Coordinates of C-alpha atoms (C1' of nucleotides) in Angstrom, one line a residue:
Chain C
M9 CA 11.8 -5.8 -20.3
L10 CA 13.7 -8.1 -18.1
R11 CA 11.5 -7.1 -15.3
F12 CA 8.6 -7.9 -17.5
S13 CA 9.8 -11.3 -18.3
A14 CA 10.4 -12.2 -14.7
T15 CA 6.8 -11.2 -13.9
R16 CA 5.7 -13.4 -16.8
L17 CA 7.7 -16.3 -15.4
F18 CA 5.9 -15.8 -12.1
L19 CA 2.5 -15.6 -13.6
D20 CA 3.1 -18.7 -15.7
K21 CA 4.1 -20.5 -12.5
V22 CA 1.0 -19.2 -10.7
Q23 CA -1.3 -20.3 -13.4
R24 CA -0.3 -23.8 -12.9
H25 CA -2.3 -23.8 -9.7
T26 CA -4.7 -20.8 -10.0
R27 CA -6.8 -19.9 -12.9
L28 CA -6.6 -16.2 -13.6
T29 CA -8.6 -13.9 -15.9
E30 CA -7.0 -11.4 -18.2
E31 CA -8.2 -8.6 -15.9
E32 CA -6.5 -10.2 -12.9
I33 CA -3.3 -10.7 -14.8
T34 CA -3.3 -7.1 -15.8
G35 CA -4.0 -6.1 -12.2
F36 CA -1.0 -8.1 -11.1
L37 CA 1.3 -6.7 -13.8
S38 CA 0.5 -3.2 -12.6
L39 CA 2.3 -4.0 -9.3
A40 CA 5.8 -4.6 -10.4
G41 CA 7.6 -1.3 -10.0
Q42 CA 11.1 -0.1 -10.7
S43 CA 13.7 -2.8 -10.7
H44 CA 16.3 -2.3 -8.0
S45 CA 19.7 -3.9 -7.6
V46 CA 21.0 -5.6 -4.4
P47 CA 24.8 -6.1 -4.1
A48 CA 26.1 -9.6 -3.6
D49 CA 26.4 -10.9 0.0
T50 CA 24.1 -8.4 1.6
D51 CA 20.9 -8.8 3.6
M52 CA 18.0 -7.3 1.7
V53 CA 15.7 -7.4 4.7
R54 CA 16.4 -8.7 8.2
R55 CA 14.1 -10.6 10.4
G56 CA 12.0 -8.2 12.4
D57 CA 12.4 -5.3 10.1
P58 CA 9.2 -3.5 9.4
V59 CA 8.3 -4.1 5.7
S60 CA 6.2 -2.0 3.5
S61 CA 6.9 -3.8 0.2
T62 CA 7.3 -7.2 -1.3
C63 CA 9.3 -8.1 -4.4
L64 CA 9.9 -10.3 -7.4
V65 CA 13.4 -11.6 -8.3
V66 CA 14.4 -10.4 -11.7
E67 CA 17.9 -11.7 -11.8
G68 CA 20.4 -13.3 -9.4
L69 CA 19.9 -15.5 -6.4
L70 CA 18.3 -14.8 -3.0
A71 CA 18.4 -17.0 0.1
R72 CA 16.1 -17.0 3.1
T73 CA 18.4 -17.4 6.0
V74 CA 17.9 -18.4 9.6
D75 CA 20.6 -17.5 12.1
T76 CA 21.3 -19.8 15.1
S77 CA 22.3 -18.3 18.4
S78 CA 25.7 -20.0 18.1
G79 CA 26.4 -17.9 15.1
H80 CA 25.8 -20.5 12.4
R81 CA 23.6 -19.7 9.5
Q82 CA 21.2 -21.9 7.6
I83 CA 19.9 -21.2 4.2
A84 CA 16.3 -22.4 4.3
A85 CA 15.3 -21.6 0.7
F86 CA 16.7 -20.2 -2.5
Y87 CA 14.8 -17.9 -4.8
V88 CA 15.5 -17.5 -8.5
P89 CA 14.2 -15.2 -11.2
G90 CA 10.4 -15.4 -11.4
D91 CA 10.1 -16.1 -7.7
M92 CA 8.4 -13.9 -5.1
P93 CA 10.8 -14.5 -2.2
D94 CA 8.7 -12.7 0.3
V95 CA 5.1 -13.2 -0.3
H96 CA 4.9 -13.2 3.5
A97 CA 5.3 -9.5 3.3
A98 CA 1.9 -9.2 1.8
M99 CA 0.4 -10.4 5.1
M100 CA 2.9 -9.7 7.8
T101 CA 4.0 -6.3 8.9
S102 CA 7.5 -7.2 9.9
A103 CA 9.9 -9.5 8.1
T104 CA 9.5 -13.1 9.2
T105 CA 13.0 -14.1 8.2
T106 CA 16.1 -12.6 6.7
L107 CA 16.5 -12.4 2.9
H108 CA 20.0 -12.4 1.7
A109 CA 21.4 -11.7 -1.7
V110 CA 23.8 -14.5 -2.5
S111 CA 25.0 -13.0 -5.8
P112 CA 24.3 -9.5 -7.3
T113 CA 20.6 -9.5 -7.6
R114 CA 17.9 -7.4 -9.2
V115 CA 14.4 -7.3 -7.7
A116 CA 11.2 -5.5 -8.8
R117 CA 9.6 -3.9 -5.7
M118 CA 5.9 -3.9 -5.1
Q119 CA 4.4 -1.6 -2.6
R120 CA 2.3 -3.2 0.0
S121 CA -0.4 -0.6 -0.2
D122 CA -0.7 -1.3 -3.9
V123 CA -0.7 -5.0 -3.3
D124 CA -3.4 -4.7 -0.7
A125 CA -5.6 -2.7 -3.1
V126 CA -5.2 -5.2 -5.9
L127 CA -5.8 -8.2 -3.6
R128 CA -9.0 -6.6 -2.4
K129 CA -10.1 -5.9 -5.9
F130 CA -9.2 -9.4 -7.2
P131 CA -9.6 -11.9 -4.3
V132 CA -8.4 -14.7 -6.6
L133 CA -5.0 -13.1 -6.6
A134 CA -4.9 -13.4 -2.9
E135 CA -5.8 -17.0 -3.3
A136 CA -2.9 -17.4 -5.8
L137 CA -0.4 -15.8 -3.5
W138 CA -1.7 -17.9 -0.6
R139 CA -1.0 -21.0 -2.8
E140 CA 2.5 -19.7 -3.5
T141 CA 3.2 -19.5 0.3
I142 CA 1.8 -23.0 0.7
I143 CA 4.1 -24.3 -2.1
D144 CA 7.0 -22.5 -0.5
S145 CA 6.3 -24.2 2.8
I146 CA 6.1 -27.6 1.1
I147 CA 9.5 -27.0 -0.4
A148 CA 10.7 -26.1 3.0
M149 CA 9.5 -29.4 4.4
E150 CA 11.1 -31.3 1.6
W151 CA 14.3 -29.5 2.6
T152 CA 13.8 -30.7 6.1
A153 CA 13.6 -34.2 4.9
N154 CA 16.6 -33.7 2.6
I155 CA 18.8 -32.5 5.4
G156 CA 17.4 -34.9 8.0
Q157 CA 17.4 -38.1 6.1
R158 CA 19.9 -38.1 3.2
Q159 CA 23.6 -38.2 3.4
A160 CA 26.0 -35.8 1.8
K161 CA 26.0 -36.9 -1.8
A162 CA 22.3 -37.4 -2.1
R163 CA 21.7 -34.2 -0.2
L164 CA 23.7 -32.1 -2.6
A165 CA 22.3 -33.9 -5.6
H166 CA 18.7 -33.3 -4.4
L167 CA 19.3 -29.6 -4.2
F168 CA 20.7 -29.4 -7.7
A169 CA 17.8 -31.5 -9.0
E170 CA 15.2 -29.2 -7.3
M171 CA 16.8 -26.1 -8.7
A172 CA 16.9 -27.6 -12.2
V173 CA 13.2 -28.4 -12.1
R174 CA 12.2 -25.0 -10.6
L175 CA 14.2 -23.2 -13.2
G176 CA 12.6 -25.3 -15.9
A177 CA 16.0 -26.2 -17.1
V178 CA 15.4 -30.0 -17.5
T179 CA 15.3 -30.4 -21.3
S180 CA 17.2 -33.6 -21.9
N181 CA 19.6 -35.8 -20.0
S182 CA 22.4 -33.2 -20.1
F183 CA 21.9 -29.5 -19.6
E184 CA 23.0 -26.6 -17.6
Y185 CA 21.6 -23.7 -15.7
R186 CA 22.8 -20.6 -13.9
F187 CA 23.3 -21.1 -10.2
P188 CA 25.6 -18.4 -8.7
A189 CA 26.2 -20.0 -5.3
T190 CA 29.5 -20.7 -3.7
Q191 CA 30.4 -24.0 -2.1
E192 CA 30.0 -22.2 1.2
N193 CA 26.5 -21.3 0.3
L194 CA 25.8 -24.9 -0.6
A195 CA 27.2 -25.8 2.8
E196 CA 24.8 -23.4 4.5
A197 CA 21.9 -24.7 2.5
T198 CA 22.6 -28.4 3.1
G199 CA 23.8 -28.3 6.7
M200 CA 27.2 -29.5 5.7
T201 CA 30.7 -28.2 6.1
P202 CA 32.3 -26.3 3.2
V203 CA 35.1 -28.8 3.2
H204 CA 32.7 -31.7 2.9
V205 CA 30.7 -29.9 0.2
N206 CA 33.9 -29.6 -1.7
R207 CA 34.8 -33.3 -1.4
T208 CA 31.3 -34.4 -2.2
L209 CA 31.1 -32.2 -5.3
Q210 CA 34.3 -33.7 -6.5
A211 CA 32.8 -37.1 -6.1
L212 CA 29.7 -36.1 -8.0
R213 CA 31.9 -34.7 -10.7
A214 CA 34.1 -37.7 -10.9
E215 CA 31.1 -39.9 -11.3
G216 CA 30.0 -37.8 -14.2
V217 CA 26.8 -36.6 -12.5
L218 CA 27.2 -32.9 -12.2
D219 CA 29.6 -30.1 -12.0
L220 CA 29.5 -26.5 -10.6
N221 CA 31.7 -23.9 -12.2
S222 CA 31.7 -20.1 -12.0
G223 CA 28.1 -19.9 -11.3
M224 CA 27.0 -22.6 -13.7
A225 CA 25.6 -25.9 -12.8
H226 CA 26.3 -28.5 -15.5
I227 CA 24.1 -31.5 -15.2
R228 CA 25.9 -34.2 -17.0
D229 CA 23.6 -37.1 -16.4
W230 CA 20.1 -36.1 -15.2
R231 CA 18.9 -39.7 -14.8
R232 CA 21.8 -40.6 -12.6
L233 CA 21.4 -37.4 -10.7
V234 CA 17.7 -38.2 -10.0
E235 CA 18.8 -41.7 -8.8
V236 CA 21.6 -40.5 -6.6
A237 CA 19.3 -37.9 -5.1
G238 CA 16.3 -40.1 -4.6
F239 CA 14.5 -37.2 -6.3
D240 CA 10.8 -37.2 -6.9
D241 CA 9.5 -34.0 -8.4
G242 CA 5.9 -34.5 -7.1
Y243 CA 6.2 -31.8 -4.6
L244 CA 6.9 -29.3 -7.3
R245 CA 4.2 -30.2 -9.7
Y246 CA 0.8 -28.5 -9.7
E247 CA -1.3 -29.0 -12.8
D248 CA -4.8 -28.3 -11.8
P249 CA -5.6 -24.6 -11.8
Q250 CA -8.2 -23.7 -9.1
R251 CA -10.4 -20.8 -8.3
L252 CA -12.2 -20.9 -5.0
L253 CA -12.6 -17.4 -3.8
G254 CA -13.8 -14.2 -5.4
Chain N
M22 CA -17.0 -29.4 24.7
L23 CA -13.5 -30.6 24.2
R24 CA -14.0 -29.9 20.5
F25 CA -15.1 -26.5 21.5
S26 CA -12.2 -25.7 23.6
A27 CA -9.8 -26.8 20.9
T28 CA -11.5 -24.4 18.5
R29 CA -11.1 -21.7 21.1
L30 CA -7.5 -22.4 21.5
F31 CA -7.1 -22.0 17.7
L32 CA -9.0 -18.8 17.7
D33 CA -7.0 -17.4 20.5
K34 CA -3.9 -18.2 18.6
V35 CA -5.3 -16.7 15.4
Q36 CA -6.2 -13.5 17.2
R37 CA -2.6 -12.9 18.0
H38 CA -2.0 -12.0 14.4
T39 CA -5.4 -11.2 12.9
R40 CA -8.1 -9.0 14.4
L41 CA -11.5 -10.7 14.1
T42 CA -15.1 -9.4 14.8
E43 CA -17.6 -11.4 16.8
E44 CA -19.4 -12.2 13.6
E45 CA -16.3 -13.7 12.0
I46 CA -15.6 -15.7 15.1
T47 CA -19.1 -17.1 15.0
G48 CA -18.7 -17.9 11.4
F49 CA -15.6 -19.9 12.1
L50 CA -17.1 -21.7 15.0
S51 CA -19.9 -23.0 12.8
L52 CA -17.3 -24.9 10.8
A53 CA -16.0 -27.4 13.3
G54 CA -18.1 -30.5 12.8
Q55 CA -18.3 -33.9 14.5
S56 CA -15.1 -34.9 16.3
H57 CA -13.6 -38.0 14.8
S58 CA -11.0 -40.3 16.2
V59 CA -7.8 -41.5 14.4
P60 CA -6.0 -44.5 15.8
A61 CA -2.4 -44.2 16.8
D62 CA 0.2 -44.9 14.1
T63 CA -2.0 -44.4 11.1
D64 CA -1.9 -42.0 8.1
M65 CA -4.9 -39.8 8.3
V66 CA -4.3 -38.5 4.8
R67 CA -1.6 -39.4 2.3
R68 CA 0.2 -37.1 -0.1
G69 CA -1.7 -36.9 -3.3
D70 CA -5.1 -38.1 -1.9
P71 CA -8.0 -35.9 -3.0
V72 CA -9.1 -33.9 0.0
S73 CA -12.6 -32.4 0.6
S74 CA -12.1 -31.4 4.2
T75 CA -9.7 -29.9 6.6
C76 CA -9.6 -30.3 10.3
L77 CA -8.6 -29.1 13.8
V78 CA -6.7 -31.2 16.3
V79 CA -8.8 -31.7 19.4
E80 CA -6.6 -34.2 21.3
G81 CA -3.5 -36.2 20.6
L82 CA -0.5 -35.6 18.3
L83 CA -0.3 -35.4 14.5
A84 CA 2.8 -35.3 12.4
R85 CA 3.4 -34.1 8.9
T86 CA 5.7 -36.7 7.3
V87 CA 7.8 -36.7 4.2
D88 CA 8.9 -40.1 2.8
T89 CA 12.2 -40.5 1.1
S90 CA 12.7 -42.8 -1.8
S91 CA 15.1 -44.9 0.3
G92 CA 12.3 -45.7 2.7
H93 CA 13.2 -43.2 5.4
R94 CA 10.6 -41.0 6.9
Q95 CA 11.0 -37.4 8.1
I96 CA 8.6 -35.7 10.5
A97 CA 8.5 -32.1 9.2
A98 CA 6.0 -30.8 11.8
F99 CA 4.1 -31.7 14.8
Y100 CA 0.5 -30.6 15.4
V101 CA -1.1 -30.4 18.9
P102 CA -4.6 -29.6 20.1
G103 CA -5.7 -26.2 18.8
D104 CA -3.7 -26.5 15.6
M105 CA -5.1 -26.8 12.1
P106 CA -2.7 -29.3 10.7
D107 CA -3.9 -29.0 7.2
V108 CA -4.8 -25.5 6.4
H109 CA -3.4 -26.3 3.0
A110 CA -6.5 -28.3 2.3
A111 CA -8.5 -25.1 2.2
M112 CA -6.7 -24.1 -1.0
M113 CA -5.3 -27.4 -2.5
T114 CA -7.4 -30.1 -3.9
S115 CA -5.1 -33.0 -3.1
A116 CA -3.1 -33.5 0.0
T117 CA 0.3 -31.8 -0.2
T118 CA 1.9 -34.1 2.4
T119 CA 1.0 -37.0 4.5
L120 CA -0.6 -36.5 7.9
H121 CA 0.2 -39.2 10.4
A122 CA -1.4 -39.8 13.8
V123 CA 1.5 -40.3 16.2
S124 CA -0.8 -41.2 19.1
P125 CA -4.5 -41.8 19.3
T126 CA -5.9 -38.5 18.1
R127 CA -9.2 -36.8 17.8
V128 CA -9.9 -34.2 15.1
A129 CA -12.8 -32.0 14.3
R130 CA -13.5 -32.1 10.5
M131 CA -14.5 -29.1 8.5
Q132 CA -15.9 -29.6 5.1
R133 CA -14.2 -27.7 2.4
S134 CA -17.4 -26.5 0.8
D135 CA -18.4 -25.0 4.2
V136 CA -14.9 -23.5 4.6
D137 CA -15.1 -21.9 1.1
A138 CA -18.4 -20.4 1.8
V139 CA -17.3 -18.9 5.1
L140 CA -14.1 -17.6 3.6
R141 CA -16.0 -15.9 0.8
K142 CA -18.3 -14.4 3.3
F143 CA -15.6 -13.2 5.7
P144 CA -12.4 -12.5 3.7
V145 CA -10.5 -11.7 6.9
L146 CA -10.9 -15.3 7.8
A147 CA -9.0 -16.2 4.7
E148 CA -6.4 -13.7 5.7
A149 CA -6.2 -15.4 9.1
L150 CA -5.7 -18.9 7.7
W151 CA -3.2 -17.6 5.2
R152 CA -1.2 -16.2 8.1
E153 CA -1.5 -19.6 9.8
T154 CA 0.1 -21.2 6.8
I155 CA 2.8 -18.6 6.8
I156 CA 3.6 -19.3 10.4
D157 CA 3.6 -23.0 9.7
S158 CA 6.2 -22.4 7.0
I159 CA 8.3 -20.2 9.3
I160 CA 8.3 -23.0 11.8
A161 CA 9.3 -25.5 9.1
M162 CA 12.3 -23.3 8.2
E163 CA 13.3 -23.1 11.8
W164 CA 13.3 -26.9 11.8
T165 CA 15.5 -26.9 8.8
A166 CA 18.0 -24.7 10.7
N167 CA 17.6 -26.9 13.8
I168 CA 18.4 -30.1 11.9
G169 CA 21.0 -28.5 9.7
Q170 CA 23.0 -26.5 12.2
R171 CA 22.6 -27.9 15.7
Q172 CA 24.0 -31.1 17.1
A173 CA 22.1 -33.8 18.8
K174 CA 21.6 -32.4 22.3
A175 CA 20.7 -28.9 21.1
R176 CA 18.5 -30.3 18.4
L177 CA 16.4 -32.3 20.8
A178 CA 16.3 -29.6 23.3
H179 CA 15.1 -27.1 20.7
L180 CA 12.2 -29.4 19.8
F181 CA 11.1 -29.6 23.4
A182 CA 11.4 -25.9 23.8
E183 CA 9.3 -25.2 20.8
M184 CA 6.6 -27.6 21.8
A185 CA 6.5 -26.1 25.3
V186 CA 6.0 -22.6 23.9
R187 CA 3.5 -23.6 21.3
L188 CA 1.5 -25.4 24.0
G189 CA 1.6 -22.4 26.2
A190 CA 3.1 -24.6 28.9
V191 CA 5.9 -22.4 30.0
T192 CA 4.7 -21.1 33.4
S193 CA 7.8 -21.2 35.5
N194 CA 11.3 -22.7 35.4
S195 CA 10.0 -26.2 35.9
F196 CA 6.8 -27.6 34.4
E197 CA 5.5 -30.4 32.2
Y198 CA 3.3 -31.0 29.2
R199 CA 1.7 -33.8 27.4
F200 CA 3.8 -35.0 24.4
P201 CA 2.9 -38.5 23.4
A202 CA 5.8 -39.1 21.0
T203 CA 8.1 -42.2 21.2
Q204 CA 11.9 -41.9 21.0
E205 CA 11.5 -43.2 17.5
N206 CA 9.2 -40.3 16.6
L207 CA 11.7 -37.9 18.0
A208 CA 14.3 -39.5 15.8
E209 CA 12.2 -39.1 12.7
A210 CA 11.6 -35.4 13.7
T211 CA 15.2 -34.6 14.3
G212 CA 17.0 -36.6 11.7
M213 CA 18.7 -38.7 14.3
T214 CA 18.8 -42.4 15.0
P215 CA 16.5 -43.8 17.7
V216 CA 19.6 -45.1 19.5
H217 CA 21.2 -41.7 19.5
V218 CA 18.0 -40.1 20.6
N219 CA 18.0 -42.5 23.5
R220 CA 21.5 -41.6 24.6
T221 CA 21.0 -37.9 24.1
L222 CA 17.8 -38.0 26.1
Q223 CA 19.7 -39.7 28.9
A224 CA 22.3 -37.0 28.8
L225 CA 19.7 -34.3 29.1
R226 CA 18.0 -36.1 31.9
A227 CA 21.3 -36.6 33.7
E228 CA 22.0 -32.9 33.4
G229 CA 18.7 -32.1 35.0
V230 CA 17.4 -30.4 31.9
L231 CA 14.4 -32.5 30.9
D232 CA 12.9 -35.9 30.9
L233 CA 10.3 -37.7 28.7
N234 CA 8.2 -40.4 30.3
S235 CA 5.0 -42.1 29.2
G236 CA 4.0 -39.3 27.0
M237 CA 4.9 -36.5 29.4
A238 CA 7.7 -34.1 28.9
H239 CA 9.0 -32.9 32.2
I240 CA 11.0 -29.7 31.8
R241 CA 13.2 -29.6 34.9
D242 CA 15.1 -26.4 34.1
W243 CA 13.7 -24.2 31.4
R244 CA 16.5 -21.7 31.6
R245 CA 19.1 -24.3 31.0
L246 CA 16.9 -25.9 28.3
V247 CA 16.8 -22.6 26.5
E248 CA 20.5 -22.2 26.8
V249 CA 21.3 -25.8 25.6
A250 CA 19.0 -25.4 22.7
G251 CA 20.0 -21.9 21.7
F252 CA 16.3 -21.3 21.6
D253 CA 14.9 -17.9 20.7
D254 CA 11.1 -17.9 20.6
G255 CA 10.9 -14.9 18.3
Y256 CA 9.7 -17.0 15.4
L257 CA 6.6 -18.1 17.4
R258 CA 5.6 -14.7 18.7
Y259 CA 3.0 -12.6 16.9
E260 CA 1.5 -9.8 18.9
D261 CA 0.2 -7.3 16.4
P262 CA -3.2 -8.3 15.1
Q263 CA -3.8 -7.1 11.5
R264 CA -6.7 -6.8 9.2
L265 CA -5.8 -6.0 5.6
L266 CA -8.5 -7.6 3.4
G267 CA -12.2 -7.6 3.6
Chain W
dC19 C1' 0.9 -64.2 32.6
dG20 C1' 2.7 -63.3 28.1
dC21 C1' 3.0 -61.1 23.8
dA22 C1' 4.2 -56.8 21.5
dT23 C1' 6.2 -52.5 21.6
dA24 C1' 9.4 -49.3 23.4
dT25 C1' 13.6 -48.4 25.7
dT26 C1' 18.3 -49.3 26.8
dT27 C1' 23.1 -51.1 26.4
dG28 C1' 27.7 -52.4 24.2
dA29 C1' 30.9 -52.5 20.7
dT30 C1' 32.3 -51.1 16.2
dA31 C1' 32.2 -48.9 11.8
dG32 C1' 31.5 -44.9 9.2
dA33 C1' 30.4 -40.3 8.0
dT34 C1' 31.3 -35.6 8.8
dT35 C1' 33.8 -32.0 11.1
dT36 C1' 37.7 -29.5 12.5
dC37 C1' 41.9 -27.1 11.9
dA38 C1' 45.5 -25.4 9.3
dA39 C1' 47.7 -24.7 5.2
dT40 C1' 48.0 -24.4 0.1
dT41 C1' 46.5 -23.7 -4.4
dT42 C1' 43.5 -21.7 -7.6
dA43 C1' 40.3 -18.3 -9.2
dT44 C1' 38.5 -13.5 -9.5
dG45 C1' 38.5 -8.7 -9.7
dT46 C1' 40.6 -4.2 -9.5
dG47 C1' 43.8 -0.3 -10.1
dG48 C1' 47.8 1.2 -12.2
Chain J
dC6 C1' 47.6 -6.2 -19.6
dC7 C1' 50.1 -7.3 -15.5
dA8 C1' 50.4 -7.3 -10.4
dC9 C1' 48.3 -7.4 -6.4
dA10 C1' 44.7 -8.2 -3.0
dT11 C1' 40.9 -10.9 -1.9
dA12 C1' 37.8 -14.5 -2.0
dA13 C1' 37.0 -19.3 -3.3
dA14 C1' 38.3 -23.9 -3.9
dT15 C1' 41.2 -27.7 -2.5
dT16 C1' 44.1 -30.9 0.3
dG17 C1' 45.7 -33.7 4.4
dA18 C1' 45.4 -35.7 8.9
dA19 C1' 43.2 -36.3 13.1
dA20 C1' 39.3 -35.8 16.2
dT21 C1' 34.1 -36.3 16.9
dC22 C1' 29.9 -37.3 16.3
dT23 C1' 26.4 -40.3 14.8
dA24 C1' 25.0 -44.6 12.7
dT25 C1' 24.8 -49.5 12.7
dC26 C1' 24.0 -54.0 14.4
dA27 C1' 22.5 -57.1 17.6
dA28 C1' 20.9 -58.2 22.0
dA29 C1' 18.9 -57.4 26.6
dT30 C1' 15.5 -55.0 29.6
dA31 C1' 11.4 -52.6 30.5
dT32 C1' 6.7 -51.5 29.9
dG33 C1' 2.0 -51.6 28.7
dC34 C1' -2.0 -54.2 27.8
dG35 C1' -5.5 -58.0 26.9

DNA sequence: CGCATATTTGATAGATTTCAATTTATGTGG
DNA sequence: CCACATAAATTGAAATCTATCAAATATGCG
């Protein structure tokens, strides 16, 4: 049933940008197969690997990583329950980037052959997944801006703000959400040093903005967080369900 | 005829990942309308604007920009002749990000209503454009890694290497290509200061790696450039034309 | 020729990294 | 439930890289 609720999360998100019929929803629900667990700190797929399935995150935290020839690693995206981390796989035969399990993670696999069949039958589902990749890419560009233009404190703050919104955790000015990333992971995601992440996090905690502890992000003052981050959630909001193909 | 050759460039690129029939190619060719010129240093579309058309770059240089609340601007992608800078517009009703003409640019517009009709008629074209957005997003993630992990010299070098490959300009160890960006633009694209771009460019020139002059990038030593940049063109290569839908 | 834009330079301040060590958590087997 | 092993978080001091500010040259264009 956890697998089911993750699928529901995904469909709710999708329906913010794409209008679906009951039939299409049922078609999509038929795809999510057995849920499968991936140990922490392992690559689920590596760039270049042939892929014959895609998946949906049920629990845990995945990261899309890009390795640099000098041995450094950049996290280019995080994926949380209800995300399809690898919609690319629906259209590409080999993995475009590496997917890494940051914490113990459960994913529901979807066979590409099944996906193809459903997309052929319901072209609007293809349209929906296409929009998901577009949104994923907009988020990636926002990350580029975050890393390129903001300095340490704002950069970290922005990441926490984005995750809060994507998880639908923003309920009041003070709240918390599960975010099982280590400070080293945050460093890889923000292009900072673990040491500097540590110090910056301490500053944010001292200022009563936020706090990260044993996998839990505690947002102590959302308004201040938004301000420190220079955060504008516009790039995450889609409230106009379309239907162009099919 | 220039408009035509840009469309050809695009189709050649597309056919590296998606197999198209003559009929589909003809269908796509019918889309590119009147070519239209955009003055240098103007926003062609701004984030949030309603969009009813997409376009193909015929000549010049476009940038996708993300503005930060503190007034800074990040260039998240460059688009050159033969690119569709805004495939997003085929699926989204309002502009997902701002498109800015870096130099005087000519684009061929394509009406969304026409695009929709052609995509409905030839689903494989939708598949092709979908792949284009995927590749765009992979490039964006590579930029994230570039900005997050590399230091100034490698960062600039990587940008020049990418543009060289995307333009198909790499013919031997020494070559040149048109790249009408100012040092300030490079700064916005790499998350550096214009002053630091200037100094880094001087270093690259002094080392006989490359040189940028009046809109021309002169690559003096490609092998060294690749080495300095830590450049691996894997994320730009697609040599296995697919056809899954339609 | 002369304005406007782009590039270049110098000197200084500041942010972030680096390196190495220490402390604190976390998990596991006995 | 403690003891140990391992991973994660924390600290300090110094080295680097990059930003900042302000001014001087170039360069292109009408």
